[in-house]
XYZ file of C-alpha atoms in Angstrom:
311
model
C 0.187 -0.099 -0.010
C 1.207 3.640 -0.838
C 0.561 6.862 1.037
C -0.051 9.683 -0.857
C 0.661 12.833 1.087
C -1.830 15.475 0.594
C -0.784 14.598 1.211
C 27.188 -33.988 -10.757
C 28.166 -35.870 -13.920
C 32.295 -35.248 -14.750
C 32.181 -37.936 -17.440
C 32.775 -36.360 -21.177
C 29.903 -37.558 -23.200
C 31.018 -40.500 -25.527
C 30.716 -39.885 -29.079
C 28.374 -42.991 -29.425
C 25.965 -42.003 -26.923
C 26.756 -44.281 -24.157
C 25.157 -44.465 -20.687
C 26.357 -41.950 -18.495
C 26.763 -39.433 -21.218
C 25.220 -36.026 -20.199
C 22.793 -36.195 -23.500
C 21.764 -39.435 -21.554
C 21.661 -37.662 -18.629
C 19.661 -34.221 -19.929
C 16.934 -36.523 -20.761
C 16.374 -37.823 -18.180
C 16.242 -35.052 -16.505
C 13.145 -33.802 -19.930
C 11.520 -36.749 -18.232
C 11.353 -35.391 -14.585
C 10.584 -32.186 -15.575
C 7.843 -33.830 -17.491
C 6.281 -35.737 -14.472
C 6.847 -32.578 -12.387
C 4.753 -30.913 -15.019
C 1.741 -33.466 -14.911
C 1.519 -33.839 -11.836
C 1.209 -30.060 -11.228
C -1.025 -29.619 -14.089
C -3.460 -32.787 -12.994
C -3.077 -31.627 -9.647
C -4.338 -27.997 -10.547
C -8.504 -27.153 -11.150
C -10.079 -24.467 -13.721
C -12.062 -22.976 -10.960
C -8.830 -22.598 -8.919
C -7.396 -20.906 -12.185
C -10.384 -18.538 -12.621
C -10.640 -17.647 -8.241
C -6.588 -16.549 -8.966
C -7.467 -14.439 -12.103
C -9.768 -12.329 -10.487
C -7.671 -9.834 -8.430
C -5.998 -9.278 -11.026
C -8.996 -8.457 -13.159
C -10.585 -6.452 -10.419
C -7.807 -4.144 -10.028
C -7.341 -3.239 -13.598
C -11.327 -2.964 -13.998
C -10.302 -0.157 -10.778
C -8.143 1.372 -12.608
C -9.681 2.198 -15.738
C -12.447 4.382 -14.003
C -11.475 8.363 -13.919
C -8.918 9.670 -11.614
C -11.177 11.840 -9.314
C -13.355 9.032 -8.848
C -10.333 6.749 -8.020
C -9.032 9.102 -5.586
C -12.414 9.308 -3.946
C -11.874 5.328 -3.363
C -8.485 5.776 -1.826
C -8.732 5.845 2.154
C -8.029 8.853 3.572
C -7.043 8.537 6.874
C -8.466 11.502 8.421
C -12.063 10.800 7.076
C -12.471 7.068 7.423
C -14.960 5.678 5.760
C -15.729 1.382 4.767
C -16.335 1.655 1.862
C -13.115 3.134 1.113
C -11.231 0.770 3.751
C -11.911 -1.770 1.421
C -11.769 -0.291 -2.164
C -8.610 1.819 -1.334
C -6.711 -1.628 -1.829
C -7.892 -2.115 -5.080
C -7.297 0.820 -6.550
C -3.749 2.291 -8.190
C -3.494 5.761 -9.323
C -0.367 5.440 -10.948
C -0.308 2.832 -14.235
C 3.868 1.452 -12.588
C 2.742 1.365 -9.458
C -0.628 -1.106 -10.952
C 1.992 -2.996 -12.952
C 4.159 -3.733 -10.043
C 1.609 -5.089 -7.659
C 0.796 -6.925 -10.521
C 3.325 -8.342 -10.963
C 4.165 -9.050 -7.000
C 0.971 -10.861 -7.002
C 1.604 -13.303 -9.891
C 4.902 -14.134 -8.347
C 3.887 -14.665 -5.050
C 0.237 -16.066 -5.639
C 1.733 -18.151 -8.672
C 4.362 -19.857 -6.396
C 2.182 -20.313 -3.820
C 0.029 -21.992 -5.375
C 1.886 -24.432 -7.073
C 3.628 -25.410 -3.184
C 0.124 -25.736 -1.678
C -0.995 -27.943 -4.619
C 2.023 -30.521 -4.836
C 1.628 -30.417 -1.244
C -2.148 -31.110 -0.502
C -2.636 -27.862 1.042
C -4.850 -26.252 -1.734
C -7.790 -25.653 0.853
C -5.272 -23.713 3.226
C -4.201 -21.767 0.425
C -8.043 -20.635 -0.346
C -8.546 -20.292 3.162
C -6.188 -17.794 3.654
C -6.562 -16.408 0.126
C -10.148 -15.457 0.351
C -9.519 -14.018 3.785
C -7.065 -11.732 2.398
C -8.737 -10.475 -0.424
C -11.824 -9.701 1.606
C -11.443 -9.273 4.940
C -7.869 -7.750 5.609
C -8.574 -4.808 4.006
C -10.963 -3.088 6.067
C -8.176 -5.024 8.936
C -5.248 -2.913 7.386
C -7.361 -0.092 7.083
C -8.494 0.158 10.230
C -4.649 -0.852 11.729
C -3.732 1.864 9.684
C -5.857 4.788 11.571
C -3.159 3.950 14.750
C -0.730 6.267 13.126
C -2.466 9.507 12.264
C -1.723 11.635 9.384
C -3.400 14.114 6.709
C -2.849 11.384 3.801
C -4.747 9.059 1.131
C -3.811 5.058 1.326
C -4.555 3.184 -1.595
C -2.486 0.433 -3.662
C -2.877 -3.482 -3.304
C 0.443 -4.009 -1.852
C -0.580 -5.222 1.789
C -2.526 -7.699 0.223
C 0.354 -9.017 -1.241
C 2.563 -8.720 1.456
C -0.249 -11.114 3.353
C 0.631 -13.481 0.773
C 4.393 -12.883 1.191
C 3.533 -13.796 4.521
C 1.543 -16.969 3.553
C 4.475 -18.285 1.592
C 6.802 -19.335 3.939
C 4.088 -21.749 5.728
C 3.588 -22.977 1.916
C 6.729 -23.613 1.811
C 7.612 -25.720 4.479
C 4.398 -27.798 3.730
C 5.778 -28.745 0.622
C 9.159 -29.216 1.976
C 7.825 -31.207 4.536
C 5.776 -33.411 2.115
C 8.158 -34.048 -1.010
C 11.901 -34.214 0.852
C 11.479 -33.884 5.110
C 8.640 -36.043 6.160
C 9.541 -36.058 9.531
C 9.998 -32.373 9.983
C 7.396 -30.592 12.237
C 4.656 -27.774 11.445
C 6.316 -26.275 15.108
C 9.197 -25.000 13.634
C 7.297 -22.903 11.563
C 7.691 -19.581 14.325
C 11.262 -20.187 13.762
C 11.298 -19.002 10.104
C 8.671 -16.443 10.996
C 11.062 -14.657 13.658
C 14.194 -14.901 11.431
C 12.177 -13.018 7.927
C 11.014 -10.675 10.716
C 14.687 -10.136 11.302
C 15.998 -10.045 7.458
C 12.682 -7.166 6.848
C 13.686 -4.894 10.146
C 17.869 -5.039 8.029
C 15.705 -4.152 5.203
C 13.811 -1.305 5.998
C 15.659 0.025 8.754
C 19.259 -0.232 7.131
C 22.576 -0.204 9.351
C 23.697 2.469 11.157
C 25.466 3.623 14.347
C 22.654 5.592 15.703
C 19.061 5.916 15.783
C 16.775 4.128 13.197
C 19.837 2.404 12.237
C 20.899 0.292 15.663
C 16.985 -0.620 16.138
C 16.834 -2.416 12.964
C 20.521 -4.123 13.847
C 19.161 -4.506 17.166
C 15.215 -6.345 16.020
C 17.761 -8.185 13.037
C 20.203 -9.692 15.727
C 16.718 -10.536 18.064
C 15.070 -12.283 15.160
C 17.913 -14.660 14.638
C 18.258 -15.206 18.105
C 14.851 -16.245 18.712
C 14.616 -18.352 15.490
C 17.509 -20.527 17.182
C 16.040 -20.526 20.067
C 12.663 -21.934 18.551
C 14.086 -24.528 16.060
C 16.110 -25.489 19.082
C 13.193 -26.174 21.205
C 10.919 -27.430 18.654
C 13.715 -30.645 17.804
C 15.022 -28.924 14.726
C 17.965 -30.456 13.527
C 19.754 -29.225 10.737
C 20.637 -32.207 7.849
C 23.995 -33.711 7.979
C 25.779 -34.578 5.132
C 23.903 -31.481 3.707
C 25.663 -31.985 0.399
C 24.111 -35.203 0.460
C 20.563 -33.215 1.390
C 21.296 -30.721 -1.429
C 22.050 -33.821 -4.217
C 18.627 -35.052 -3.133
C 16.534 -32.013 -3.747
C 18.725 -31.517 -7.227
C 17.893 -34.948 -8.205
C 14.086 -34.457 -8.358
C 14.026 -31.739 -11.997
C 10.692 -29.297 -10.999
C 10.013 -30.713 -7.628
C 13.480 -29.210 -6.193
C 13.669 -26.235 -8.622
C 9.936 -25.549 -6.744
C 12.026 -25.462 -3.219
C 14.654 -23.291 -4.378
C 12.214 -21.114 -5.868
C 9.631 -20.623 -3.333
C 12.951 -20.069 -0.512
C 14.303 -17.319 -3.196
C 10.926 -15.615 -3.629
C 10.247 -16.157 0.099
C 13.484 -14.213 1.166
C 13.726 -12.361 -1.627
C 10.521 -10.183 -2.039
C 10.912 -8.254 1.554
C 13.503 -6.856 -0.760
C 10.578 -5.107 -2.895
C 7.834 -4.379 0.020
C 10.534 -3.080 2.074
C 12.830 -0.546 0.185
C 14.949 0.974 2.382
C 14.348 4.897 0.797
C 10.931 4.623 0.796
C 9.476 8.337 0.002
C 9.618 9.001 -4.244
C 7.153 11.001 -6.299
C 4.962 12.693 -4.027
C 3.803 8.996 -2.122
C 5.411 7.345 0.325
C 5.683 3.330 0.399
C 3.260 2.101 3.709
C 6.015 0.053 5.361
C 3.743 -0.375 8.430
C 0.444 -1.774 6.708
C 3.624 -3.933 4.541
C 4.540 -5.212 7.937
C 0.806 -5.724 9.362
C 0.172 -7.498 6.060
C 3.001 -9.546 6.420
C 2.897 -10.694 9.873
C -1.082 -11.169 10.159
C -0.196 -12.929 6.953
C 1.444 -15.667 8.668
C 0.209 -15.511 11.892
C -3.334 -16.210 11.198
C -2.941 -19.576 9.054
C -0.146 -20.769 10.881
C -2.343 -20.322 13.884
C -5.278 -22.804 12.215
C -2.258 -24.937 10.942
C -1.143 -25.094 14.266
C -4.605 -26.173 15.644
C -5.050 -29.251 13.440
C -7.873 -27.332 11.251
C -6.431 -28.027 7.902
C -5.467 -31.753 8.670
C -7.341 -34.127 6.442
């Protein structure tokens, strides 16, 4: 949301194409990827894809409205109302802002959906998805009132950050289902604390005074809490690491998705928490981004830990 101030194998392939050649290995990899694609296509449903396309359609439809109408649908912190508390999260005033949020949504929702369906967590994904789209706009707007200012808020990034909060849960479920069946969801808060510490470093770059020290302190605290929680939940780092990494890499498609999910989970906060949030007369609302991320993780984790999604 944005505030606008008014604000491997080393062998050389023989020319005869013998077993163990690079050509044969590539053929096996293509076969592995085909199995991955086939399973993903078999598990995907048309109604799921229609639901995933609904938010971009809504965002584009809202952007087609006249500029004055879009501004009236933004959330005015000094004069809030229930309608704009919801509509503001689907309104954008600039094309760059819109395209950025659409790209972020496509990445988060696409990777999240693939992780969910391949780990048997479709119901978890769509329960969270519907909640983020329907209830989170009201909640995020209301919580925004805790910081009084003469400004208007708009944009889908708060909902995107909720999806970013859900992604580590889906990634962990997928990793457990496909690669580490002995892992327990009790260790998930360790991931949350580590990511919050990472976000603090991004939002409050390290310096020798002021916010820089606060960001470093939060990051250290997050790392310590993550380590303590992981230790208390019985998590053990896999050994030997090289053998486990080889096992992941030996499953084309499935291992790639695991790696992509990890990169997105760690990398997306770089987009959501820029070191300089001000620019062009608008300010990136880091507060609502953090709220979206935290609530996006905590709510589904609490339900998952409580057994709400046990089949």
